[in-house]
Amino acid sequence: MQVLLRLTVLLAALGAVPAMAAGPDGEALSQACTSCHGIDGTSPGAMPALAGRPKDELISLMLAFREEGSEATIMNRIVRGYTDDELAALAAYFSNVDVK
Amino acid sequence: MSKLSRRTFVSGAGAALAAPFVLPHLASAAGNPKVVVIGGGFGGTSLARYLRRHNPDVAVTLVERDSTFSTCPFSNGVIGGLWQMEQITFGYDAVAAAGVEVIHDTASAIDATAKTVTLAGGDVLPYDYLVVSPGIKFVWDSIEGYGPEAAEIMPHAWQAGPQTMLLRQQIEAMDDGGLVIIGVPKTPFRCPPGPFERASLIANYLHQHKPKSKVMILDSNESFAKQPLFEEAWAQLYPGMVEWVPGSQSGVVMGVDTATMTVSTSFDDFNPAVANIIPAQRAGQIAIDAGLDEGKGFCPIDPVTFQSTVHKDIYVLGDATIAGAMPKSGFSANNQAKVCGAAILAAIAGKQVAPSKLINVCYSFATPDYAFEIADVFEVKDGSLALSFEDNRTTPLEASQDVHKREAEYAHSWYENITAEMFG
């Protein structure tokens, strides 16, 4: 076990294994969002900006899209493509974007 | 990954190991990995910008024939008179300012063994990684009598630019009471809802300015994208003006005669005032010449990395690919570019990427204030890009005018944001 652990650490240090153990990769997932929401979620127009908004606010907004009667035009449908963990990772990523 | 400069990493490793070139894939002449991108459309430009944003040490060269790029998205609005050509045309100054070497030339050959791209102007570009994003080429002989010359009389307007303006001018010049024909090829083709948005925005213009005119869609297929939403809009906004003819009922355009302005199907001959003939399509010429399509017309790819299944250091993006359930759209190409960019940066670092999720949204306008969309999420299932959900993929039928107006506003905002990501 110790050997296996050390080997894993070594392989990770050499970059030989993908970093998958840590859960969904918010930054990687965010790339699909930014086609509409702007680079790093900084949309200046009608499409809402996501950058720098509190993580909890973003999570509750996305979960609310799942509710019956949501007034969204499109996010109520798109949100169905993501798990709770993925939504949390996305919220964490966008909340950490530095908005200057 | 974005914050960690590879130069810092390499010099750190070099200092520790006193051997700066121990990492794989760093053996190109200048020391930095070199990525060559063929095609400056949604796929290629998005990819080039992604790489420079996420790793400024990667040398990126973009090969694009034209000095400006006009987007197919929003080009139907130009044809329908909603906005101007200048508003959908972009230069490459910001791309160059972001550190991308932009070469305006045509890639004429790829040598996958020597890992070089030869340009029509004679230059030979070596690469560590090559991204091929050439868009489409037309299969001219799919329609008898049609070709590049005929397209000057019966425009396809399926690559935005002078063809878009030609079709716009013809629509403006035609007399009231004339017939506009839109010929739609068999799937797969670029922008599945595009011909029907075009019919909508031409009808929107004719309804206001030439109300006795008609738009007839001759469709080689039996159904089309967002069909119920388009049919709802047509009945509501310009009743009786748009007629759709499926393939089984005389919808397949077999031939044209530009001298007599005749469009022939297997059943009928039509004499329209304006004929917009969209021919069948394949991957761009360079992808075919390099054998990346394996004779299939479009290029098979690894759905996680967009690596060609033919050559491991070549990646293919956008309309030229066979990308499972993803449609051929600028939005798809932009999303694919970012997934591919992450895969290339991982490969440079000797890592692998985990599968991610991709999105495609296609907005269509029926009037300036009336739009609707199809929105899909894609994930890798059984080795292919599949829909994450298969129901309720579009704006619902019987949506309020307020919803259609908001969709139109979001469509504009999407367009501004995605073009800023590429050209801003």
PDB file of C-alpha atoms in Angstrom, chain A residues 14-20 27-29 31-39 43-48 71-74 77-78 80-83 86, chain B residues 2 50 53-54 331 334-335 338 350-352 354 356-357 359 361 363 373 375 377 388-389 391-395 406-407 409-410 413-414 417-418 421:
ATOM      1  CA  LEU A  14       5.814  13.301 -13.338  1.00  0.00           C
ATOM      2  CA  GLY A  15       2.442  14.170 -14.785  1.00  0.00           C
ATOM      3  CA  ALA A  16       1.810  10.628 -15.978  1.00  0.00           C
ATOM      4  CA  VAL A  17      -1.693  10.269 -14.528  1.00  0.00           C
ATOM      5  CA  PRO A  18      -4.655  12.550 -15.147  1.00  0.00           C
ATOM      6  CA  ALA A  19      -5.887  14.493 -12.139  1.00  0.00           C
ATOM      7  CA  MET A  20      -9.275  12.834 -11.885  1.00  0.00           C
ATOM      8  CA  GLU A  27     -12.271  25.213 -15.016  1.00  0.00           C
ATOM      9  CA  ALA A  28     -12.503  22.548 -17.731  1.00  0.00           C
ATOM     10  CA  LEU A  29     -16.307  22.433 -17.470  1.00  0.00           C
ATOM     11  CA  GLN A  31     -15.172  26.371 -21.054  1.00  0.00           C
ATOM     12  CA  ALA A  32     -18.544  25.228 -22.389  1.00  0.00           C
ATOM     13  CA  CYS A  33     -20.344  28.001 -20.462  1.00  0.00           C
ATOM     14  CA  THR A  34     -18.153  30.853 -21.651  1.00  0.00           C
ATOM     15  CA  SER A  35     -19.247  30.551 -25.295  1.00  0.00           C
ATOM     16  CA  CYS A  36     -22.389  32.368 -24.087  1.00  0.00           C
ATOM     17  CA  HIS A  37     -21.348  33.913 -20.771  1.00  0.00           C
ATOM     18  CA  GLY A  38     -18.096  35.484 -22.020  1.00  0.00           C
ATOM     19  CA  ILE A  39     -14.449  34.770 -21.236  1.00  0.00           C
ATOM     20  CA  SER A  43     -20.366  38.817 -20.178  1.00  0.00           C
ATOM     21  CA  PRO A  44     -21.068  42.550 -20.427  1.00  0.00           C
ATOM     22  CA  GLY A  45     -24.454  42.185 -22.188  1.00  0.00           C
ATOM     23  CA  ALA A  46     -27.829  40.506 -21.689  1.00  0.00           C
ATOM     24  CA  MET A  47     -26.217  37.134 -21.016  1.00  0.00           C
ATOM     25  CA  PRO A  48     -25.638  37.206 -17.243  1.00  0.00           C
ATOM     26  CA  GLU A  71     -38.861  31.478 -15.702  1.00  0.00           C
ATOM     27  CA  ALA A  72     -35.587  30.811 -17.462  1.00  0.00           C
ATOM     28  CA  THR A  73     -35.560  30.625 -21.255  1.00  0.00           C
ATOM     29  CA  ILE A  74     -32.688  28.169 -21.650  1.00  0.00           C
ATOM     30  CA  ARG A  77     -32.943  22.897 -19.884  1.00  0.00           C
ATOM     31  CA  ILE A  78     -29.127  23.094 -19.963  1.00  0.00           C
ATOM     32  CA  ARG A  80     -30.156  18.994 -16.687  1.00  0.00           C
ATOM     33  CA  GLY A  81     -26.864  18.035 -18.342  1.00  0.00           C
ATOM     34  CA  TYR A  82     -24.885  18.511 -15.114  1.00  0.00           C
ATOM     35  CA  THR A  83     -24.628  16.659 -11.789  1.00  0.00           C
ATOM     36  CA  GLU A  86     -20.382  19.491 -11.502  1.00  0.00           C
TER      37      GLU A  86
ATOM     38  CA  SER B   2      -3.723  28.789 -16.546  1.00  0.00           C
ATOM     39  CA  TYR B  50      -7.310  29.411 -25.941  1.00  0.00           C
ATOM     40  CA  ARG B  53      -4.559  32.500 -22.877  1.00  0.00           C
ATOM     41  CA  HIS B  54      -3.675  29.315 -21.033  1.00  0.00           C
ATOM     42  CA  PHE B 331     -20.793  27.208 -31.389  1.00  0.00           C
ATOM     43  CA  ASN B 334     -15.728  26.966 -30.433  1.00  0.00           C
ATOM     44  CA  ASN B 335     -16.531  24.464 -27.682  1.00  0.00           C
ATOM     45  CA  LYS B 338     -11.366  24.650 -25.965  1.00  0.00           C
ATOM     46  CA  GLY B 350       2.985  14.762 -20.748  1.00  0.00           C
ATOM     47  CA  LYS B 351      -0.479  14.397 -19.197  1.00  0.00           C
ATOM     48  CA  GLN B 352      -3.876  13.200 -20.313  1.00  0.00           C
ATOM     49  CA  ALA B 354     -10.267  13.677 -18.460  1.00  0.00           C
ATOM     50  CA  SER B 356     -15.325  16.994 -20.248  1.00  0.00           C
ATOM     51  CA  LYS B 357     -18.766  18.156 -21.322  1.00  0.00           C
ATOM     52  CA  ILE B 359     -22.498  22.518 -25.208  1.00  0.00           C
ATOM     53  CA  VAL B 361     -26.753  26.322 -28.653  1.00  0.00           C
ATOM     54  CA  TYR B 363     -30.369  30.547 -31.857  1.00  0.00           C
ATOM     55  CA  GLU B 373     -33.088  28.027 -29.779  1.00  0.00           C
ATOM     56  CA  ALA B 375     -29.602  23.802 -26.541  1.00  0.00           C
ATOM     57  CA  VAL B 377     -25.122  19.221 -23.608  1.00  0.00           C
ATOM     58  CA  SER B 388     -26.634  14.273 -22.101  1.00  0.00           C
ATOM     59  CA  PHE B 389     -30.446  14.571 -22.295  1.00  0.00           C
ATOM     60  CA  ASP B 391     -36.026  15.541 -24.341  1.00  0.00           C
ATOM     61  CA  ASN B 392     -37.082  19.205 -24.188  1.00  0.00           C
ATOM     62  CA  ARG B 393     -34.102  20.382 -26.209  1.00  0.00           C
ATOM     63  CA  THR B 394     -35.676  23.552 -27.621  1.00  0.00           C
ATOM     64  CA  THR B 395     -37.631  26.656 -26.683  1.00  0.00           C
ATOM     65  CA  ARG B 406     -35.594  37.605 -24.527  1.00  0.00           C
ATOM     66  CA  GLU B 407     -34.224  34.813 -26.717  1.00  0.00           C
ATOM     67  CA  GLU B 409     -31.591  39.570 -26.761  1.00  0.00           C
ATOM     68  CA  TYR B 410     -29.648  36.546 -25.539  1.00  0.00           C
ATOM     69  CA  SER B 413     -25.307  38.767 -26.316  1.00  0.00           C
ATOM     70  CA  TRP B 414     -24.080  35.277 -27.246  1.00  0.00           C
ATOM     71  CA  ASN B 417     -19.369  37.213 -26.381  1.00  0.00           C
ATOM     72  CA  ILE B 418     -18.279  34.381 -28.678  1.00  0.00           C
ATOM     73  CA  GLU B 421     -13.505  35.390 -27.349  1.00  0.00           C
TER      74      GLU B 421
END
